[in-house]
């Protein structure tokens, strides 16, 4: 449907394209859900591009990247009026244009559904299953633009006061700075199970509109991807049913006495098990990817908040003091946690090469992140689904089918032998550690020590112990190597959708382009939305405006105050003294000036 409105979209968008930005991807914290729903309305077009269905002409293989780039620009241009009307300052006109444009898209989508409501894969109402999220988003936009029209009309008629200009310092950012300046509570309030294990809402933090739009679009695209995958499953299942019918006819013609009959029965069983396992694993694979989206969103703030603050102020940020405990308990709150850590100056969670990333790469990363996150989620779902299906096949052939075929005792015998073998190997490894701790280490130096010092004892016996176990450990290393490979494959495929975690080994993180985009996005958000930095800039802006206002006053008596005049320099020095008294550690960071008694003053403050 994008080509249907392409010409009208170009003429309506080109008017404001050169003088208006559709969305601030860095510092927009207002009207977030409207922007997110507007992104959700593009889900069907994004999936159309993802399936590489945008190929209007026959082009060579090497030029497909340019065609997809043109298709992406067309999708962005066709939905540009939504964002332009939502962010325009002229709300009366933009609400009328936005409502009209949303109504046209809504009517075209309804017309398309009524003409082709059914499909060849899911049957009745297949088209409705694909397009109801877009219809819901367009209906929300219609209501949103209608609300904007009513509100702006009341302001235009003088029935309501006009809205204030967008503040440079957001309210939640100001509250965060105020909380840093307050004394931390002596005892933290008790948290509920949901706050401890799932998510803790923070009134001093808000996600930018970019993150809300990314999550909304990712959810809808994931739903559409699952529906498309299910349609493909139905198609493959029908083809396998036809093939299975042909196999049954062959067995019946051979009167079940052919030489290929056992093989055919095994193939039929494999197809039946595969269909059942693939269908059952749709739910856990979907739940895994949905949980990844929530983890990424919940972790965004904590790692940015913990960058740029002193050690004393970190203890005043909720979640900063429990970050280590949270990781140990498996609370993978990635996006929020990362933001808070960066705001407090904590970069230890990042690899060393990412402590000072390239500025140009970071700017490009924030443009890449949203699209890459959606693509990683979709590909991650497919890979996780395949891995879970393989695990399901192993369970079926290792546990379930032997019981069905009356081979339960043989299965239990093999399972017991395998478990016993692994237990013996692990037991020998644990025994080596116990022997080393009991006979080859010197006793504790103090009773309060947690472990013995790393000092060898009984060295002759230790060298014999090491020699005879050398050959056994060679064989043991073969199994350890295979287990290392297996665990790496499982964790790598399981975490492929987690763009906030690298699956590369230490030292090779730079090869993970998704993780690079994540880090670059975090740094751009940190440097442009840090509450402390924004508050400082807001103070400078207000002070500059006040000084310009004072210089613009023509009459001298208008600049006189009723009370006594206070020197600005004296007031600044008094505030500096008060700050140094309340924060004695800052004195060590100040430059000393000889001849002014700064050393004596520093000693006095440090001894206070």
Coordinates of C-alpha atoms in Angstrom, one line a residue:
X1 CA 0.0 0.0 0.0
X2 CA 3.0 2.3 0.3
X3 CA 3.1 3.1 -3.5
X4 CA -0.7 4.0 -3.4
X5 CA 0.1 7.0 -1.2
X6 CA 3.6 7.7 -2.3
X7 CA 2.8 10.6 -4.6
X8 CA 0.5 12.3 -2.1
X9 CA 3.0 11.7 0.7
X10 CA 5.8 13.3 -1.3
X11 CA 3.9 16.5 -1.9
X12 CA 2.7 16.8 1.7
X13 CA 6.0 15.9 3.2
X14 CA 8.3 18.0 1.1
X15 CA 6.6 21.2 2.4
X16 CA 7.9 20.6 5.9
X17 CA 10.8 18.2 5.3
X18 CA 13.4 21.0 4.8
X19 CA 12.4 23.0 7.9
X20 CA 11.2 20.5 10.4
X21 CA 12.6 17.4 12.1
X22 CA 10.2 14.4 12.6
X23 CA 11.6 13.3 16.0
X24 CA 14.5 14.2 18.3
X25 CA 16.0 10.7 18.8
X26 CA 18.1 11.9 21.7
X27 CA 16.4 14.3 24.1
X28 CA 12.6 13.9 23.6
X29 CA 10.8 12.8 26.8
X30 CA 7.3 14.2 26.1
X31 CA 4.6 12.6 24.0
X32 CA 6.6 9.4 24.0
X33 CA 3.8 6.9 23.6
X34 CA 2.3 8.8 20.6
X35 CA 5.7 8.6 18.9
X36 CA 5.9 4.9 19.8
X37 CA 2.5 4.2 18.4
X38 CA 3.4 6.1 15.2
X39 CA 6.4 3.8 14.9
X40 CA 4.1 0.8 15.5
X41 CA 2.0 1.9 12.5
X42 CA 5.0 1.2 10.2
X43 CA 5.4 -2.4 11.3
X44 CA 3.9 -4.0 8.2
X45 CA 6.1 -1.9 5.9
X46 CA 9.2 -2.8 8.0
X47 CA 8.4 -6.5 7.7
X48 CA 7.8 -6.0 4.0
X49 CA 11.3 -4.7 3.7
X50 CA 12.7 -7.4 6.0
X51 CA 11.4 -10.1 3.7
X52 CA 13.0 -8.2 0.8
X53 CA 9.7 -8.0 -1.0
X54 CA 10.5 -4.5 -2.2
X55 CA 11.8 -5.2 -5.7
X56 CA 9.9 -3.3 -8.3
X57 CA 12.5 -3.9 -11.0
X58 CA 14.7 -6.7 -12.1
X59 CA 18.1 -5.7 -10.8
X60 CA 21.4 -7.5 -10.4
X61 CA 22.3 -9.1 -7.0
X62 CA 25.0 -6.5 -6.2
X63 CA 22.5 -3.6 -6.4
X64 CA 19.9 -5.0 -3.9
X65 CA 21.4 -3.0 -1.1
X66 CA 20.6 0.3 -3.0
X67 CA 17.1 -0.9 -3.7
X68 CA 16.5 -1.7 -0.1
X69 CA 17.9 1.7 0.9
X70 CA 15.4 3.4 -1.5
X71 CA 12.6 1.2 -0.1
X72 CA 13.5 2.2 3.5
X73 CA 13.5 5.9 2.5
X74 CA 10.1 5.5 0.9
X75 CA 8.7 3.9 4.0
X76 CA 10.1 6.7 6.1
X77 CA 8.8 9.3 3.7
X78 CA 5.3 7.8 3.7
X79 CA 5.1 8.0 7.5
X80 CA 6.9 11.2 7.9
X81 CA 3.7 13.3 8.3
X82 CA 2.8 11.4 11.4
X83 CA 5.9 12.4 13.3
X84 CA 6.0 15.9 11.8
X85 CA 2.4 16.6 12.9
X86 CA 3.0 15.2 16.3
X87 CA 6.1 17.4 16.9
X88 CA 4.9 20.6 15.2
X89 CA 4.5 23.7 17.2
X90 CA 1.4 24.8 15.2
X91 CA -0.9 22.2 16.8
X92 CA -4.2 23.5 15.3
X93 CA -3.0 23.0 11.7
X94 CA -0.9 20.0 12.4
X95 CA -3.7 18.2 14.2
X96 CA -6.0 18.7 11.2
X97 CA -3.3 17.5 8.7
X98 CA -2.4 14.6 10.9
X99 CA -6.0 13.5 11.5
X100 CA -6.6 13.6 7.7
X101 CA -3.5 11.7 6.9
X102 CA -4.2 9.0 9.5
X103 CA -7.8 8.7 8.3
X104 CA -6.6 8.1 4.7
X105 CA -4.2 5.4 5.9
X106 CA -6.9 3.9 8.1
X107 CA -9.4 3.9 5.2
X108 CA -6.9 2.4 2.7
X109 CA -6.0 -0.4 5.2
X110 CA -9.7 -1.2 5.9
X111 CA -10.3 -1.3 2.1
X112 CA -7.4 -3.7 1.6
X113 CA -8.6 -6.0 4.3
X114 CA -12.2 -6.1 3.1
X115 CA -11.1 -6.9 -0.5
X116 CA -8.8 -9.7 0.6
X117 CA -9.8 -10.8 4.1
X118 CA -8.7 -14.5 3.7
X119 CA -5.5 -16.2 2.8
X120 CA -4.1 -19.5 1.6
X121 CA -2.2 -20.4 4.8
X122 CA -4.4 -19.6 7.8
X123 CA -7.7 -19.5 5.9
X124 CA -10.3 -17.1 7.2
X125 CA -9.3 -13.6 8.4
X126 CA -5.7 -14.2 7.7
X127 CA -5.3 -10.6 6.5
X128 CA -6.9 -9.3 9.7
X129 CA -4.3 -11.1 11.7
X130 CA -1.5 -9.3 9.9
X131 CA -3.0 -5.8 9.9
X132 CA -4.9 -5.4 13.1
X133 CA -1.8 -4.0 15.0
X134 CA -1.5 -1.3 12.3
X135 CA -5.2 -0.6 12.5
X136 CA -5.0 -0.3 16.3
X137 CA -2.0 2.2 16.0
X138 CA -3.8 4.2 13.4
X139 CA -7.0 4.4 15.5
X140 CA -4.8 5.6 18.4
X141 CA -3.3 8.3 16.2
X142 CA -6.8 9.4 15.1
X143 CA -7.7 9.8 18.7
X144 CA -4.5 11.6 19.5
X145 CA -4.8 14.1 16.7
X146 CA -8.5 14.7 17.6
X147 CA -7.4 15.4 21.2
X148 CA -4.7 17.8 19.9
X149 CA -7.3 19.6 17.8
X150 CA -9.8 20.1 20.6
X151 CA -7.1 21.3 23.0
X152 CA -5.5 23.7 20.5
X153 CA -8.9 25.0 19.5
X154 CA -9.8 25.8 23.1
X155 CA -6.5 27.6 23.4
X156 CA -7.1 29.5 20.2
X157 CA -10.6 30.6 21.4
X158 CA -9.1 31.8 24.7
X159 CA -10.9 29.2 26.8
X160 CA -7.6 27.7 28.1
X161 CA -4.1 29.1 28.6
X162 CA -1.5 28.2 26.0
X163 CA 0.9 25.5 26.8
X164 CA 4.3 26.5 28.1
X165 CA 7.4 26.0 25.9
X166 CA 9.3 22.8 26.1
X167 CA 11.7 23.2 29.1
X168 CA 15.4 22.7 28.6
X169 CA 15.6 20.8 31.9
X170 CA 13.0 18.1 32.2
X171 CA 11.2 17.7 35.6
X172 CA 12.6 14.1 36.2
X173 CA 16.1 15.3 35.5
X174 CA 15.7 18.1 38.0
X175 CA 14.3 15.7 40.6
X176 CA 17.3 13.4 40.0
X177 CA 19.8 16.2 40.7
X178 CA 17.8 17.2 43.9
X179 CA 18.0 13.6 45.1
X180 CA 21.8 13.6 44.6
X181 CA 22.1 16.8 46.7
X182 CA 20.0 15.4 49.6
X183 CA 21.5 13.3 52.3
X184 CA 21.0 9.5 51.7
X185 CA 18.6 7.8 54.0
X186 CA 20.2 5.9 56.9
X187 CA 18.1 2.8 56.1
X188 CA 16.7 1.8 52.8
X189 CA 13.0 1.2 52.6
X190 CA 11.9 -2.4 52.1
X191 CA 11.1 -3.4 48.5
X192 CA 8.5 -5.8 47.3
X193 CA 9.2 -9.0 45.5
X194 CA 8.4 -7.4 42.2
X195 CA 10.8 -4.5 42.8
X196 CA 13.6 -6.8 43.9
X197 CA 13.2 -9.5 41.2
X198 CA 11.4 -7.9 38.3
X199 CA 11.5 -4.1 38.0
X200 CA 11.8 -1.1 40.2
X201 CA 10.1 2.0 38.9
X202 CA 12.1 5.2 39.4
X203 CA 10.2 8.6 39.2
X204 CA 13.5 10.4 38.4
X205 CA 14.1 8.5 35.2
X206 CA 12.3 8.4 31.9
X207 CA 13.0 6.5 28.7
X208 CA 13.5 8.7 25.6
X209 CA 11.0 8.5 22.8
X210 CA 13.5 6.5 20.7
X211 CA 13.4 3.6 23.2
X212 CA 9.6 3.6 23.5
X213 CA 9.3 3.5 19.7
X214 CA 11.9 0.8 19.4
X215 CA 10.2 -1.5 21.9
X216 CA 6.7 -0.9 20.4
X217 CA 7.9 -1.6 16.9
X218 CA 9.9 -4.6 18.1
X219 CA 6.9 -6.1 19.8
X220 CA 4.7 -5.7 16.7
X221 CA 7.4 -6.9 14.3
X222 CA 8.0 -10.0 16.5
X223 CA 4.3 -10.8 16.5
X224 CA 4.2 -10.4 12.7
X225 CA 7.3 -12.6 12.3
X226 CA 5.7 -15.3 14.5
X227 CA 2.6 -15.2 12.3
X228 CA 4.6 -15.4 9.1
X229 CA 6.6 -18.3 10.6
X230 CA 3.4 -20.1 11.6
X231 CA 2.1 -19.6 8.0
X232 CA 5.3 -21.2 6.7
X233 CA 4.9 -24.0 9.2
X234 CA 1.3 -24.6 8.0
X235 CA 2.5 -24.7 4.4
X236 CA 5.4 -27.2 5.2
X237 CA 3.1 -29.3 7.4
X238 CA 0.6 -29.7 4.5
X239 CA 3.4 -30.7 2.1
X240 CA 4.7 -33.2 4.7
X241 CA 1.2 -34.6 5.1
X242 CA 1.0 -35.2 1.3
X243 CA 4.4 -36.8 1.4
X244 CA 3.4 -38.9 4.3
X245 CA 0.3 -40.1 2.4
X246 CA 2.5 -41.2 -0.5
X247 CA 4.6 -43.2 1.9
X248 CA 1.6 -44.9 3.4
X249 CA 0.4 -45.8 -0.1
X250 CA 3.8 -47.3 -0.8
X251 CA 3.7 -49.3 2.4
X252 CA 0.2 -50.5 1.6
X253 CA 1.2 -51.5 -2.0
X254 CA 4.1 -53.5 -0.6
X255 CA 1.9 -55.1 2.0
X256 CA 4.3 -53.9 4.7
X257 CA 6.9 -56.5 3.6
X258 CA 9.2 -54.3 1.6
X259 CA 12.8 -53.8 2.6
X260 CA 12.3 -50.0 3.0
X261 CA 9.3 -50.4 5.3
X262 CA 11.3 -49.9 8.6
X263 CA 13.1 -46.9 7.2
X264 CA 9.8 -45.4 6.0
X265 CA 8.3 -45.9 9.4
X266 CA 11.2 -44.1 11.0
X267 CA 10.9 -41.2 8.5
X268 CA 7.2 -40.9 9.3
X269 CA 8.0 -40.9 13.0
X270 CA 10.6 -38.2 12.5
X271 CA 8.2 -36.0 10.6
X272 CA 5.5 -36.4 13.2
X273 CA 7.9 -35.6 16.1
X274 CA 9.4 -32.6 14.2
X275 CA 6.0 -31.1 13.6
X276 CA 4.9 -31.5 17.2
X277 CA 8.2 -30.2 18.6
X278 CA 8.3 -27.1 16.3
X279 CA 4.7 -26.2 17.2
X280 CA 5.2 -26.6 20.9
X281 CA 8.5 -24.6 21.0
X282 CA 6.8 -21.5 19.5
X283 CA 5.6 -20.4 22.9
X284 CA 8.9 -20.7 24.9
X285 CA 10.9 -19.0 22.0
X286 CA 8.4 -16.1 21.9
X287 CA 8.5 -15.8 25.7
X288 CA 12.4 -15.7 25.6
X289 CA 12.5 -12.9 23.0
X290 CA 9.8 -10.9 24.9
X291 CA 11.7 -11.2 28.1
X292 CA 14.8 -10.0 26.3
X293 CA 12.9 -6.8 25.2
X294 CA 11.9 -6.2 28.8
X295 CA 15.4 -6.8 30.1
X296 CA 16.9 -4.4 27.6
X297 CA 14.4 -1.7 28.4
X298 CA 14.7 -2.1 32.2
X299 CA 18.5 -2.0 32.1
X300 CA 18.8 1.2 30.0
X301 CA 18.8 3.7 32.9
X302 CA 21.1 2.1 35.5
X303 CA 24.3 2.0 33.5
X304 CA 23.9 5.7 32.3
X305 CA 23.0 7.0 35.8
X306 CA 26.2 5.6 37.3
X307 CA 28.5 7.6 35.0
X308 CA 29.7 11.0 36.0
X309 CA 28.9 10.9 39.7
X310 CA 31.3 10.7 42.6
X311 CA 31.6 7.7 44.9
X312 CA 29.7 9.4 47.6
X313 CA 26.8 10.3 45.2
X314 CA 26.6 6.7 43.8
X315 CA 25.2 5.5 47.1
X316 CA 22.3 8.0 46.7
X317 CA 21.2 6.5 43.4
X318 CA 18.6 3.8 43.8
X319 CA 20.0 0.6 42.3
X320 CA 23.6 1.6 42.3
X321 CA 24.5 0.0 45.6
X322 CA 22.8 -3.2 44.8
X323 CA 24.0 -3.6 41.2
X324 CA 26.5 -6.3 42.2
X325 CA 23.9 -8.2 44.1
X326 CA 21.5 -7.8 41.3
X327 CA 23.9 -9.4 38.8
X328 CA 24.5 -12.3 41.2
X329 CA 20.8 -12.9 41.5
X330 CA 20.3 -12.9 37.8
X331 CA 18.6 -9.6 37.5
X332 CA 19.6 -8.7 33.9
X333 CA 18.1 -5.2 33.9
X334 CA 20.2 -4.1 31.1
X335 CA 19.2 -0.8 29.6
X336 CA 18.2 1.1 32.7
X337 CA 21.1 -0.4 34.7
X338 CA 23.7 0.6 32.0
X339 CA 22.5 4.2 31.9
X340 CA 22.6 4.6 35.7
X341 CA 26.1 3.1 35.9
X342 CA 27.4 5.5 33.2
X343 CA 25.8 8.5 34.9
X344 CA 27.7 7.6 38.1
X345 CA 31.1 7.3 36.3
X346 CA 31.2 3.5 36.4
X347 CA 32.7 2.0 33.3
X348 CA 34.0 -1.2 34.7
X349 CA 31.1 -3.2 33.2
X350 CA 32.5 -2.3 29.8
X351 CA 35.5 -3.8 28.1
X352 CA 38.6 -1.6 28.3
X353 CA 38.6 -0.8 24.6
X354 CA 35.1 0.8 25.0
X355 CA 36.0 3.2 27.7
X356 CA 36.8 6.0 25.1
X357 CA 34.9 5.1 21.9
X358 CA 35.1 7.1 18.7
X359 CA 32.8 10.1 18.6
X360 CA 31.9 9.5 14.9
X361 CA 31.1 5.9 15.5
X362 CA 28.9 6.7 18.5
X363 CA 26.9 9.2 16.5
X364 CA 26.4 6.6 13.8
X365 CA 25.6 3.9 16.4
X366 CA 22.6 5.8 17.8
X367 CA 21.1 5.9 14.3
X368 CA 21.8 2.2 13.8
X369 CA 20.7 0.9 17.2
X370 CA 16.9 0.9 16.9
X371 CA 16.9 -0.8 13.5
X372 CA 19.5 -3.3 14.5
X373 CA 17.8 -4.1 17.8
X374 CA 14.6 -5.1 15.9
X375 CA 16.5 -7.2 13.4
X376 CA 18.4 -8.9 16.2
X377 CA 15.2 -9.8 18.0
X378 CA 13.7 -11.3 14.8
X379 CA 16.7 -13.3 13.8
X380 CA 17.2 -14.2 17.5
X381 CA 13.7 -15.6 17.7
X382 CA 14.3 -17.8 14.7
X383 CA 17.6 -19.1 15.9
X384 CA 16.3 -19.6 19.5
X385 CA 13.3 -21.5 18.0
X386 CA 15.6 -23.8 16.0
X387 CA 17.8 -24.5 19.1
X388 CA 14.9 -25.2 21.3
X389 CA 13.4 -27.5 18.6
X390 CA 16.7 -29.4 18.5
X391 CA 16.6 -29.7 22.3
X392 CA 13.0 -30.9 22.1
X393 CA 14.0 -33.5 19.5
X394 CA 16.8 -34.8 21.8
X395 CA 14.3 -35.1 24.7
X396 CA 11.8 -36.9 22.5
X397 CA 14.3 -39.4 21.1
X398 CA 16.2 -39.8 24.4
X399 CA 13.3 -40.0 26.9
X400 CA 9.8 -40.1 25.4
X401 CA 10.0 -42.4 22.4
X402 CA 11.9 -45.2 24.1
X403 CA 9.1 -45.3 26.7
X404 CA 6.5 -45.3 23.9
X405 CA 8.3 -48.2 22.2
X406 CA 8.5 -50.2 25.4
X407 CA 12.2 -49.5 25.7
X408 CA 12.0 -47.7 29.0
X409 CA 14.4 -50.0 30.9
X410 CA 17.1 -49.8 28.2
X411 CA 16.7 -46.0 28.3
X412 CA 17.0 -45.9 32.0
X413 CA 20.0 -48.2 31.9
X414 CA 21.8 -46.0 29.4
X415 CA 20.8 -42.8 31.3
X416 CA 22.1 -44.3 34.5
X417 CA 25.5 -45.3 32.9
X418 CA 25.9 -41.9 31.4
X419 CA 25.1 -40.1 34.6
X420 CA 27.4 -42.4 36.6
X421 CA 30.3 -41.8 34.2
X422 CA 29.9 -38.0 34.4
X423 CA 29.5 -38.2 38.1
X424 CA 32.8 -40.2 38.5
X425 CA 34.6 -37.7 36.2
X426 CA 33.3 -34.7 38.2
X427 CA 34.1 -36.6 41.5
X428 CA 37.7 -37.1 40.5
X429 CA 38.0 -33.4 39.6
X430 CA 36.5 -32.4 43.0
X431 CA 38.8 -35.0 44.7
X432 CA 41.9 -33.3 43.2
X433 CA 40.8 -30.0 44.6
X434 CA 40.2 -31.5 48.1
X435 CA 43.6 -33.3 48.1
X436 CA 45.3 -30.1 47.0
X437 CA 43.6 -28.1 49.8
X438 CA 44.2 -30.7 52.5
X439 CA 47.8 -31.9 51.8
X440 CA 49.6 -29.5 49.4
X441 CA 48.8 -26.1 51.0
X442 CA 50.3 -24.7 54.1
X443 CA 47.9 -24.0 57.0
X444 CA 46.1 -20.6 57.5
X445 CA 48.1 -17.7 58.9
X446 CA 45.2 -16.4 60.9
X447 CA 42.1 -18.1 62.1
X448 CA 39.9 -15.5 60.4
X449 CA 41.3 -16.2 56.9
X450 CA 38.7 -17.6 54.5
X451 CA 41.2 -19.9 52.7
X452 CA 44.8 -21.2 53.0
X453 CA 47.6 -19.1 51.5
X454 CA 48.9 -20.1 48.1
X455 CA 52.1 -21.6 49.5
X456 CA 53.0 -25.2 48.6
X457 CA 53.5 -27.9 51.3
X458 CA 54.8 -31.4 50.9
X459 CA 56.4 -30.5 47.6
X460 CA 57.9 -34.0 46.9
X461 CA 54.5 -35.6 47.2
X462 CA 53.0 -32.8 45.1
X463 CA 55.4 -33.4 42.2
X464 CA 54.6 -37.1 42.2
X465 CA 50.9 -36.2 42.3
X466 CA 51.3 -33.8 39.4
X467 CA 53.3 -36.3 37.3
X468 CA 50.9 -39.3 37.5
X469 CA 47.8 -37.1 36.9
X470 CA 49.4 -35.5 33.9
X471 CA 48.4 -38.3 31.5
X472 CA 44.9 -38.6 32.9
X473 CA 44.3 -34.9 32.6
X474 CA 45.2 -35.1 28.9
X475 CA 42.3 -37.4 28.3
X476 CA 40.1 -35.3 30.6
X477 CA 41.0 -32.2 28.6
X478 CA 39.4 -33.7 25.5
X479 CA 36.0 -33.9 27.2
X480 CA 36.5 -30.4 28.7
X481 CA 37.3 -29.0 25.3
X482 CA 34.1 -30.5 23.8
X483 CA 32.1 -29.2 26.8
X484 CA 33.6 -25.8 26.3
X485 CA 32.5 -25.8 22.6
X486 CA 29.0 -27.1 23.5
X487 CA 28.4 -24.5 26.2
X488 CA 29.7 -21.7 23.9
X489 CA 27.4 -22.7 21.1
X490 CA 24.4 -22.9 23.4
X491 CA 25.0 -19.6 25.1
X492 CA 25.9 -17.9 21.9
X493 CA 22.7 -19.0 20.1
X494 CA 20.6 -18.3 23.2
X495 CA 21.9 -14.8 23.6
X496 CA 22.1 -13.9 20.0
X497 CA 19.2 -11.5 20.4
X498 CA 20.8 -9.7 23.4
X499 CA 22.4 -6.8 21.6
X500 CA 23.4 -5.4 25.0
X501 CA 25.7 -8.4 25.7
X502 CA 28.6 -9.4 23.5
X503 CA 29.0 -13.1 22.7
X504 CA 32.6 -12.6 21.7
X505 CA 35.5 -13.6 24.0
X506 CA 37.5 -11.0 25.9
X507 CA 39.7 -9.0 23.5
X508 CA 37.4 -9.7 20.4
X509 CA 34.4 -7.5 21.5
X510 CA 35.2 -5.1 18.7
X511 CA 34.0 -7.7 16.1
X512 CA 30.5 -7.6 17.6
X513 CA 28.8 -4.9 15.6
X514 CA 25.6 -5.1 17.6
X515 CA 27.4 -4.6 20.9
X516 CA 29.3 -1.6 19.3
X517 CA 26.0 0.0 18.4
X518 CA 24.7 -0.5 21.9
X519 CA 27.8 1.1 23.5
X520 CA 27.8 4.0 21.1
X521 CA 24.1 4.6 21.8
X522 CA 24.7 4.6 25.5
X523 CA 27.5 7.2 25.3
X524 CA 25.5 9.5 23.1
X525 CA 22.6 9.4 25.5
X526 CA 24.9 9.8 28.4
X527 CA 26.6 12.9 27.1
X528 CA 23.4 14.6 25.9
X529 CA 20.8 13.6 28.6
X530 CA 22.9 13.4 31.8
X531 CA 20.8 15.2 34.4
X532 CA 23.8 16.8 36.1
X533 CA 25.2 18.1 32.9
X534 CA 21.8 19.3 31.6
X535 CA 21.1 21.0 35.0
X536 CA 24.5 22.8 34.8
X537 CA 23.7 24.0 31.2
X538 CA 20.2 25.1 32.4
X539 CA 21.8 27.2 35.1
X540 CA 24.1 28.9 32.6
X541 CA 21.3 29.6 30.2
X542 CA 19.1 31.1 32.9
X543 CA 22.0 33.2 34.2
X544 CA 22.7 34.5 30.7
X545 CA 19.1 35.5 30.2
X546 CA 19.0 37.3 33.5
X547 CA 22.2 39.3 32.6
X548 CA 20.8 40.2 29.2
X549 CA 17.6 41.3 30.9
X550 CA 19.4 43.5 33.3
X551 CA 21.4 45.2 30.6
X552 CA 18.2 45.9 28.7
X553 CA 16.7 47.9 31.5
X554 CA 16.9 51.6 30.6
X555 CA 16.0 53.3 33.9
X556 CA 18.4 52.9 36.7
X557 CA 15.7 52.8 39.5
X558 CA 14.2 49.7 38.0
X559 CA 17.4 47.9 38.8
X560 CA 17.4 48.8 42.5
X561 CA 16.3 46.3 45.1
X562 CA 14.5 47.2 48.3
X563 CA 17.0 45.4 50.5
X564 CA 20.7 45.9 50.9
X565 CA 22.9 45.1 47.9
X566 CA 25.0 41.9 48.1
X567 CA 28.2 41.5 46.2
X568 CA 28.0 38.7 43.6
X569 CA 31.7 37.8 44.3
X570 CA 31.1 37.5 48.0
X571 CA 28.0 35.5 47.5
X572 CA 29.8 33.1 45.2
X573 CA 32.7 32.7 47.7
X574 CA 30.3 32.0 50.5
X575 CA 28.5 29.3 48.4
X576 CA 31.9 27.8 47.6
X577 CA 32.9 27.7 51.2
X578 CA 29.6 26.0 52.1
X579 CA 30.1 23.5 49.4
X580 CA 33.7 22.7 50.5
X581 CA 32.6 22.3 54.1
X582 CA 29.9 19.9 53.2
X583 CA 32.1 18.0 50.7
X584 CA 35.7 18.0 52.2
X585 CA 37.0 15.6 49.5
X586 CA 36.5 18.3 46.9
X587 CA 39.3 20.3 48.5
X588 CA 41.9 17.8 47.4
X589 CA 40.8 18.3 43.8
X590 CA 41.3 22.1 43.8
X591 CA 44.4 23.9 42.5
X592 CA 46.5 25.4 45.2
X593 CA 47.5 29.1 45.0
X594 CA 50.7 30.0 46.8
X595 CA 50.7 32.9 49.2
X596 CA 47.0 32.7 50.0
X597 CA 47.1 30.2 52.8
X598 CA 45.4 27.5 50.7
X599 CA 47.3 24.7 52.3
X600 CA 46.4 25.7 55.8
X601 CA 42.8 26.1 54.8
X602 CA 42.8 22.6 53.2
X603 CA 44.2 21.1 56.4
X604 CA 41.6 22.8 58.5
X605 CA 38.7 21.5 56.3
X606 CA 40.2 18.0 56.2
X607 CA 40.5 17.9 60.0
X608 CA 36.9 19.1 60.5

